[in-house]
């Protein structure tokens, strides 16, 4: 182990200004819904396990990322395979000098640790509410499509489980993430569920107003179509009942008994809205 650390601890250090690091953007505000910290990791992925995985050099690590002044020991090969952004960074610097250390300015240590533990083949930490927004952000910035797909699959499973297992707050949050990262399948599935969610529950959620105008319009148009469809069914039932009463009950208007059948249909329709 000492030899490994000695080998990687070379004098060549790349200046932060020389490295093309993706700037932080408004993606960070998604983290307000679910705070990520190493302490939030599930029991099967303990704080000690995650920190030990990348905090020391191994026989497979040949690169050291410096984040918030702390080292993360990684494999250039692994990161080059999963991320074209890292691949380009390594290749560009390799043409100029022997490269063993890269400072990543503007990055958060806990987030990069979570990212690494979620993309390394021997770990592949599961996606959860706690790390979803961070992993979506980093998968987008480092162009890791496999990780982005896993995030999408996690959201899709949650949505398909139905409204009873997915609170409105989380549904809106998913739509906000899907809006931002252009996850069309997630947007469509979430909108489908949102159209059957009472409007006041959506509007009372502050993040609902962060959704794109296109998404909110689709939600309300979808709800409007549901009401119109129910109205048409009830109208048709009323017309059929009037005809039935006039022929079989000899009534000029709908009798009380037949009104019951209309009421049952109306209750059934509105319970689905």
mmCIF file of C-alpha atoms in Angstrom:
data_model
loop_
_atom_site.group_PDB
_atom_site.id
_atom_site.type_symbol
_atom_site.label_atom_id
_atom_site.label_comp_id
_atom_site.label_asym_id
_atom_site.label_seq_id
_atom_site.Cartn_x
_atom_site.Cartn_y
_atom_site.Cartn_z
ATOM 1 C CA UNK A 1 0.000 0.000 0.000
ATOM 2 C CA UNK A 2 2.810 2.434 0.856
ATOM 3 C CA UNK A 3 4.425 1.784 -2.528
ATOM 4 C CA UNK A 4 1.119 2.462 -4.289
ATOM 5 C CA UNK A 5 0.669 5.766 -2.521
ATOM 6 C CA UNK A 6 4.278 6.705 -3.169
ATOM 7 C CA UNK A 7 3.880 5.991 -6.884
ATOM 8 C CA UNK A 8 0.836 8.153 -7.238
ATOM 9 C CA UNK A 9 2.183 10.965 -5.071
ATOM 10 C CA UNK A 10 4.203 12.552 -7.875
ATOM 11 C CA UNK A 11 5.290 16.159 -8.142
ATOM 12 C CA UNK A 12 3.170 16.863 -11.204
ATOM 13 C CA UNK A 13 0.035 18.694 -10.114
ATOM 14 C CA UNK A 14 -2.273 20.331 -12.621
ATOM 15 C CA UNK A 15 -3.390 23.833 -11.786
ATOM 16 C CA UNK A 16 -7.105 24.278 -11.277
ATOM 17 C CA UNK A 17 -7.220 27.003 -13.910
ATOM 18 C CA UNK A 18 -5.882 24.562 -16.510
ATOM 19 C CA UNK A 19 -8.631 22.004 -16.051
ATOM 20 C CA UNK A 20 -11.924 22.339 -17.859
ATOM 21 C CA UNK A 21 -14.346 21.788 -14.991
ATOM 22 C CA UNK A 22 -18.054 22.015 -15.672
ATOM 23 C CA UNK A 23 -19.519 25.026 -13.913
ATOM 24 C CA UNK A 24 -22.071 24.683 -11.139
ATOM 25 C CA UNK A 25 -25.509 25.796 -12.232
ATOM 26 C CA UNK A 26 -29.092 25.956 -11.053
ATOM 27 C CA UNK A 27 -29.150 22.160 -10.842
ATOM 28 C CA UNK A 28 -27.915 22.586 -7.275
ATOM 29 C CA UNK A 29 -31.291 23.925 -6.187
ATOM 30 C CA UNK A 30 -32.859 20.507 -6.777
ATOM 31 C CA UNK A 31 -30.920 19.251 -3.776
ATOM 32 C CA UNK A 32 -33.192 21.240 -1.476
ATOM 33 C CA UNK A 33 -35.822 18.485 -1.718
ATOM 34 C CA UNK A 34 -33.591 15.640 -0.619
ATOM 35 C CA UNK A 35 -30.368 16.555 1.167
ATOM 36 C CA UNK A 36 -27.406 14.357 0.327
ATOM 37 C CA UNK A 37 -24.712 13.624 2.825
ATOM 38 C CA UNK A 38 -22.493 10.638 3.361
ATOM 39 C CA UNK A 39 -24.318 10.076 6.649
ATOM 40 C CA UNK A 40 -27.578 9.517 4.724
ATOM 41 C CA UNK A 41 -26.219 6.390 3.030
ATOM 42 C CA UNK A 42 -28.082 3.175 3.826
ATOM 43 C CA UNK A 43 -26.690 0.667 6.272
ATOM 44 C CA UNK A 44 -25.426 -1.585 3.475
ATOM 45 C CA UNK A 45 -23.291 1.305 2.221
ATOM 46 C CA UNK A 46 -21.828 2.691 5.423
ATOM 47 C CA UNK A 47 -19.913 5.947 5.767
ATOM 48 C CA UNK A 48 -16.708 3.998 6.431
ATOM 49 C CA UNK A 49 -17.206 1.693 3.439
ATOM 50 C CA UNK A 50 -17.715 4.535 0.989
ATOM 51 C CA UNK A 51 -14.890 6.689 2.304
ATOM 52 C CA UNK A 52 -12.426 3.778 2.343
ATOM 53 C CA UNK A 53 -13.274 2.826 -1.240
ATOM 54 C CA UNK A 54 -11.768 5.986 -2.723
ATOM 55 C CA UNK A 55 -9.765 7.657 0.059
ATOM 56 C CA UNK A 56 -6.632 5.568 -0.443
ATOM 57 C CA UNK A 57 -4.608 4.341 -3.404
ATOM 58 C CA UNK A 58 -5.043 0.765 -4.597
ATOM 59 C CA UNK A 59 -3.457 -1.420 -7.248
ATOM 60 C CA UNK A 60 -6.155 -0.284 -9.707
ATOM 61 C CA UNK A 61 -6.040 3.483 -9.037
ATOM 62 C CA UNK A 62 -3.802 5.629 -11.224
ATOM 63 C CA UNK A 63 -5.432 9.030 -10.791
ATOM 64 C CA UNK A 64 -6.145 11.309 -7.868
ATOM 65 C CA UNK A 65 -9.045 13.781 -7.983
ATOM 66 C CA UNK A 66 -8.819 16.601 -5.449
ATOM 67 C CA UNK A 67 -12.228 17.777 -4.249
ATOM 68 C CA UNK A 68 -12.555 20.342 -1.454
ATOM 69 C CA UNK A 69 -8.905 19.660 -0.625
ATOM 70 C CA UNK A 70 -9.453 15.906 -0.161
ATOM 71 C CA UNK A 71 -8.183 13.154 -2.483
ATOM 72 C CA UNK A 72 -10.309 10.625 -4.316
ATOM 73 C CA UNK A 73 -8.270 7.793 -5.838
ATOM 74 C CA UNK A 74 -9.773 6.541 -9.092
ATOM 75 C CA UNK A 75 -9.037 4.570 -12.234
ATOM 76 C CA UNK A 76 -8.628 6.553 -15.431
ATOM 77 C CA UNK A 77 -9.765 3.538 -17.439
ATOM 78 C CA UNK A 78 -13.033 3.159 -15.524
ATOM 79 C CA UNK A 79 -13.898 6.856 -15.679
ATOM 80 C CA UNK A 80 -12.933 7.042 -19.366
ATOM 81 C CA UNK A 81 -15.274 4.154 -20.182
ATOM 82 C CA UNK A 82 -18.285 5.552 -18.339
ATOM 83 C CA UNK A 83 -17.784 9.253 -19.111
ATOM 84 C CA UNK A 84 -16.717 10.875 -22.400
ATOM 85 C CA UNK A 85 -16.123 14.086 -20.444
ATOM 86 C CA UNK A 86 -13.527 12.446 -18.200
ATOM 87 C CA UNK A 87 -12.057 10.624 -21.222
ATOM 88 C CA UNK A 88 -11.556 13.879 -23.113
ATOM 89 C CA UNK A 89 -10.088 15.545 -20.025
ATOM 90 C CA UNK A 90 -7.576 12.756 -19.489
ATOM 91 C CA UNK A 91 -6.586 12.549 -23.157
ATOM 92 C CA UNK A 92 -6.124 16.301 -23.485
ATOM 93 C CA UNK A 93 -3.895 16.508 -20.437
ATOM 94 C CA UNK A 94 -1.985 13.317 -21.309
ATOM 95 C CA UNK A 95 -0.759 14.943 -24.521
ATOM 96 C CA UNK A 96 0.769 17.778 -22.523
ATOM 97 C CA UNK A 97 2.340 16.110 -19.512
ATOM 98 C CA UNK A 98 2.296 13.052 -17.305
ATOM 99 C CA UNK A 99 -0.899 13.467 -15.347
ATOM 100 C CA UNK A 100 -1.657 11.924 -11.960
ATOM 101 C CA UNK A 101 -3.705 14.565 -10.119
ATOM 102 C CA UNK A 102 -6.600 16.803 -11.106
ATOM 103 C CA UNK A 103 -8.209 19.370 -8.821
ATOM 104 C CA UNK A 104 -11.960 19.628 -9.477
ATOM 105 C CA UNK A 105 -12.844 23.178 -8.523
ATOM 106 C CA UNK A 106 -16.434 23.906 -7.558
ATOM 107 C CA UNK A 107 -17.232 20.298 -6.744
ATOM 108 C CA UNK A 108 -18.502 18.905 -3.441
ATOM 109 C CA UNK A 109 -16.651 15.980 -1.921
ATOM 110 C CA UNK A 110 -19.761 14.093 -0.738
ATOM 111 C CA UNK A 111 -21.404 14.449 -4.149
ATOM 112 C CA UNK A 112 -18.380 13.197 -6.081
ATOM 113 C CA UNK A 113 -18.045 10.306 -3.629
ATOM 114 C CA UNK A 114 -21.684 9.389 -4.189
ATOM 115 C CA UNK A 115 -21.197 9.664 -7.951
ATOM 116 C CA UNK A 116 -18.153 7.380 -7.966
ATOM 117 C CA UNK A 117 -19.815 4.795 -5.764
ATOM 118 C CA UNK A 118 -22.854 4.797 -8.080
ATOM 119 C CA UNK A 119 -20.922 4.276 -11.325
ATOM 120 C CA UNK A 120 -18.096 1.923 -10.371
ATOM 121 C CA UNK A 121 -18.937 -1.589 -11.645
ATOM 122 C CA UNK A 122 -17.987 -3.298 -8.384
ATOM 123 C CA UNK A 123 -20.311 -1.144 -6.273
ATOM 124 C CA UNK A 124 -23.202 0.381 -8.270
ATOM 125 C CA UNK A 125 -24.937 1.899 -5.269
ATOM 126 C CA UNK A 126 -28.731 1.935 -5.735
ATOM 127 C CA UNK A 127 -30.563 5.115 -6.694
ATOM 128 C CA UNK A 128 -32.674 6.604 -3.891
ATOM 129 C CA UNK A 129 -34.604 9.769 -3.081
ATOM 130 C CA UNK A 130 -31.534 11.016 -1.223
ATOM 131 C CA UNK A 131 -29.071 10.792 -4.115
ATOM 132 C CA UNK A 132 -31.373 11.124 -7.139
ATOM 133 C CA UNK A 133 -30.953 14.843 -7.846
ATOM 134 C CA UNK A 134 -27.185 14.774 -7.324
ATOM 135 C CA UNK A 135 -26.708 11.762 -9.585
ATOM 136 C CA UNK A 136 -28.932 13.216 -12.292
ATOM 137 C CA UNK A 137 -26.931 16.434 -12.190
ATOM 138 C CA UNK A 138 -23.552 14.705 -12.415
ATOM 139 C CA UNK A 139 -24.714 12.142 -14.979
ATOM 140 C CA UNK A 140 -25.792 15.045 -17.176
ATOM 141 C CA UNK A 141 -22.612 17.051 -16.705
ATOM 142 C CA UNK A 142 -20.243 14.110 -17.154
ATOM 143 C CA UNK A 143 -22.482 12.529 -19.825
ATOM 144 C CA UNK A 144 -22.878 9.179 -18.069
ATOM 145 C CA UNK A 145 -25.920 7.846 -19.909
ATOM 146 C CA UNK A 146 -26.060 4.547 -18.014
ATOM 147 C CA UNK A 147 -26.390 6.389 -14.699
ATOM 148 C CA UNK A 148 -28.986 8.751 -16.144
ATOM 149 C CA UNK A 149 -30.976 5.736 -17.342
ATOM 150 C CA UNK A 150 -30.848 4.190 -13.867
ATOM 151 C CA UNK A 151 -32.182 7.431 -12.382
ATOM 152 C CA UNK A 152 -35.015 7.412 -14.922
ATOM 153 C CA UNK A 153 -35.867 3.796 -14.130
ATOM 154 C CA UNK A 154 -35.988 4.595 -10.411
ATOM 155 C CA UNK A 155 -38.473 7.432 -10.981
ATOM 156 C CA UNK A 156 -40.522 5.358 -13.407
ATOM 157 C CA UNK A 157 -40.920 2.535 -10.881
ATOM 158 C CA UNK A 158 -42.055 5.006 -8.224
ATOM 159 C CA UNK A 159 -44.623 6.579 -10.538
ATOM 160 C CA UNK A 160 -45.960 3.257 -11.820
ATOM 161 C CA UNK A 161 -46.541 2.076 -8.243
ATOM 162 C CA UNK A 162 -49.434 4.541 -8.202
ATOM 163 C CA UNK A 163 -50.572 7.612 -6.258
ATOM 164 C CA UNK A 164 -50.998 5.728 -2.978
ATOM 165 C CA UNK A 165 -47.247 5.137 -2.750
ATOM 166 C CA UNK A 166 -46.149 8.416 -4.354
ATOM 167 C CA UNK A 167 -47.074 11.620 -2.464
ATOM 168 C CA UNK A 168 -47.979 14.708 -4.498
ATOM 169 C CA UNK A 169 -44.834 16.447 -3.234
ATOM 170 C CA UNK A 170 -42.654 13.718 -4.723
ATOM 171 C CA UNK A 171 -44.647 13.563 -7.958
ATOM 172 C CA UNK A 172 -44.134 17.302 -8.507
ATOM 173 C CA UNK A 173 -40.443 16.951 -7.660
ATOM 174 C CA UNK A 174 -40.087 14.151 -10.230
ATOM 175 C CA UNK A 175 -41.785 16.321 -12.858
ATOM 176 C CA UNK A 176 -39.427 19.171 -12.028
ATOM 177 C CA UNK A 177 -36.384 16.927 -12.475
ATOM 178 C CA UNK A 178 -37.787 15.367 -15.648
ATOM 179 C CA UNK A 179 -38.559 18.820 -17.026
ATOM 180 C CA UNK A 180 -35.035 20.031 -16.425
ATOM 181 C CA UNK A 181 -33.229 16.955 -17.747
ATOM 182 C CA UNK A 182 -35.614 16.362 -20.670
ATOM 183 C CA UNK A 183 -36.706 12.907 -19.493
ATOM 184 C CA UNK A 184 -39.683 12.589 -21.823
ATOM 185 C CA UNK A 185 -40.889 9.174 -20.654
ATOM 186 C CA UNK A 186 -40.900 10.337 -17.030
ATOM 187 C CA UNK A 187 -42.674 13.574 -17.933
ATOM 188 C CA UNK A 188 -45.418 11.701 -19.814
ATOM 189 C CA UNK A 189 -45.967 9.161 -17.015
ATOM 190 C CA UNK A 190 -45.918 11.827 -14.308
ATOM 191 C CA UNK A 191 -48.343 14.057 -16.221
ATOM 192 C CA UNK A 192 -50.670 11.088 -16.659
ATOM 193 C CA UNK A 193 -50.791 10.683 -12.871
ATOM 194 C CA UNK A 194 -50.931 14.434 -12.204
ATOM 195 C CA UNK A 195 -54.046 14.789 -14.366
ATOM 196 C CA UNK A 196 -55.844 12.580 -11.829
ATOM 197 C CA UNK A 197 -54.555 14.563 -8.864
ATOM 198 C CA UNK A 198 -56.852 17.257 -7.372
ATOM 199 C CA UNK A 199 -55.794 20.683 -8.631
ATOM 200 C CA UNK A 200 -55.607 22.201 -5.146
ATOM 201 C CA UNK A 201 -53.033 19.589 -4.057
ATOM 202 C CA UNK A 202 -50.856 20.488 -7.035
ATOM 203 C CA UNK A 203 -51.249 24.241 -6.656
ATOM 204 C CA UNK A 204 -50.510 24.153 -2.916
ATOM 205 C CA UNK A 205 -47.093 22.678 -3.656
ATOM 206 C CA UNK A 206 -44.591 25.515 -4.119
ATOM 207 C CA UNK A 207 -42.443 23.517 -6.569
ATOM 208 C CA UNK A 208 -45.410 23.140 -8.903
ATOM 209 C CA UNK A 209 -44.791 26.712 -10.067
ATOM 210 C CA UNK A 210 -41.228 25.794 -11.046
ATOM 211 C CA UNK A 211 -42.513 23.459 -13.751
ATOM 212 C CA UNK A 212 -42.323 24.572 -17.358
ATOM 213 C CA UNK A 213 -45.433 26.223 -18.859
ATOM 214 C CA UNK A 214 -45.635 23.324 -21.325
ATOM 215 C CA UNK A 215 -45.858 20.764 -18.524
ATOM 216 C CA UNK A 216 -48.435 22.655 -16.444
ATOM 217 C CA UNK A 217 -50.540 23.250 -19.562
ATOM 218 C CA UNK A 218 -50.490 19.525 -20.372
ATOM 219 C CA UNK A 219 -51.571 18.715 -16.812
ATOM 220 C CA UNK A 220 -54.547 21.075 -16.795
ATOM 221 C CA UNK A 221 -55.568 20.185 -20.350
ATOM 222 C CA UNK A 222 -55.438 16.530 -19.343
ATOM 223 C CA UNK A 223 -57.645 17.228 -16.328
ATOM 224 C CA UNK A 224 -60.059 19.188 -18.480
ATOM 225 C CA UNK A 225 -60.340 16.297 -20.935
ATOM 226 C CA UNK A 226 -61.107 13.907 -18.067
ATOM 227 C CA UNK A 227 -63.949 16.151 -16.869
ATOM 228 C CA UNK A 228 -65.270 16.519 -20.411
ATOM 229 C CA UNK A 229 -65.198 12.761 -20.926
ATOM 230 C CA UNK A 230 -67.098 12.174 -17.669
ATOM 231 C CA UNK A 231 -69.598 14.886 -18.571
ATOM 232 C CA UNK A 232 -70.246 13.252 -21.948
ATOM 233 C CA UNK A 233 -70.832 9.849 -20.321
ATOM 234 C CA UNK A 234 -73.293 11.320 -17.821
ATOM 235 C CA UNK A 235 -75.073 13.301 -20.543
ATOM 236 C CA UNK A 236 -75.450 10.152 -22.614
ATOM 237 C CA UNK A 237 -76.804 8.277 -19.583
ATOM 238 C CA UNK A 238 -79.370 11.026 -18.932
ATOM 239 C CA UNK A 239 -80.596 10.898 -22.541
ATOM 240 C CA UNK A 240 -80.848 7.096 -22.480
ATOM 241 C CA UNK A 241 -82.667 7.168 -19.131
ATOM 242 C CA UNK A 242 -85.189 9.740 -20.375
ATOM 243 C CA UNK A 243 -85.963 7.521 -23.365
ATOM 244 C CA UNK A 244 -86.231 4.469 -21.113
ATOM 245 C CA UNK A 245 -88.616 6.211 -18.704
ATOM 246 C CA UNK A 246 -90.865 7.522 -21.467
ATOM 247 C CA UNK A 247 -91.263 4.032 -22.966
ATOM 248 C CA UNK A 248 -91.298 1.715 -19.950
ATOM 249 C CA UNK A 249 -92.401 3.939 -17.079
ATOM 250 C CA UNK A 250 -94.747 6.136 -19.105
ATOM 251 C CA UNK A 251 -93.138 9.248 -17.647
ATOM 252 C CA UNK A 252 -92.502 12.568 -19.365
ATOM 253 C CA UNK A 253 -89.457 13.080 -17.139
ATOM 254 C CA UNK A 254 -86.965 10.828 -15.391
ATOM 255 C CA UNK A 255 -88.407 8.991 -12.411
ATOM 256 C CA UNK A 256 -86.726 8.816 -9.015
ATOM 257 C CA UNK A 257 -85.707 5.185 -9.514
ATOM 258 C CA UNK A 258 -83.922 5.974 -12.781
ATOM 259 C CA UNK A 259 -82.222 9.010 -11.252
ATOM 260 C CA UNK A 260 -80.448 6.587 -8.924
ATOM 261 C CA UNK A 261 -78.707 4.891 -11.858
ATOM 262 C CA UNK A 262 -77.552 8.294 -13.139
ATOM 263 C CA UNK A 263 -76.269 9.185 -9.692
ATOM 264 C CA UNK A 264 -74.298 5.948 -9.449
ATOM 265 C CA UNK A 265 -72.609 6.651 -12.786
ATOM 266 C CA UNK A 266 -71.786 10.222 -11.741
ATOM 267 C CA UNK A 267 -70.255 9.045 -8.448
ATOM 268 C CA UNK A 268 -68.206 6.420 -10.288
ATOM 269 C CA UNK A 269 -66.908 8.947 -12.819
ATOM 270 C CA UNK A 270 -66.023 11.682 -10.342
ATOM 271 C CA UNK A 271 -64.264 9.227 -8.037
ATOM 272 C CA UNK A 272 -61.728 8.665 -10.817
ATOM 273 C CA UNK A 273 -60.903 12.341 -11.220
#
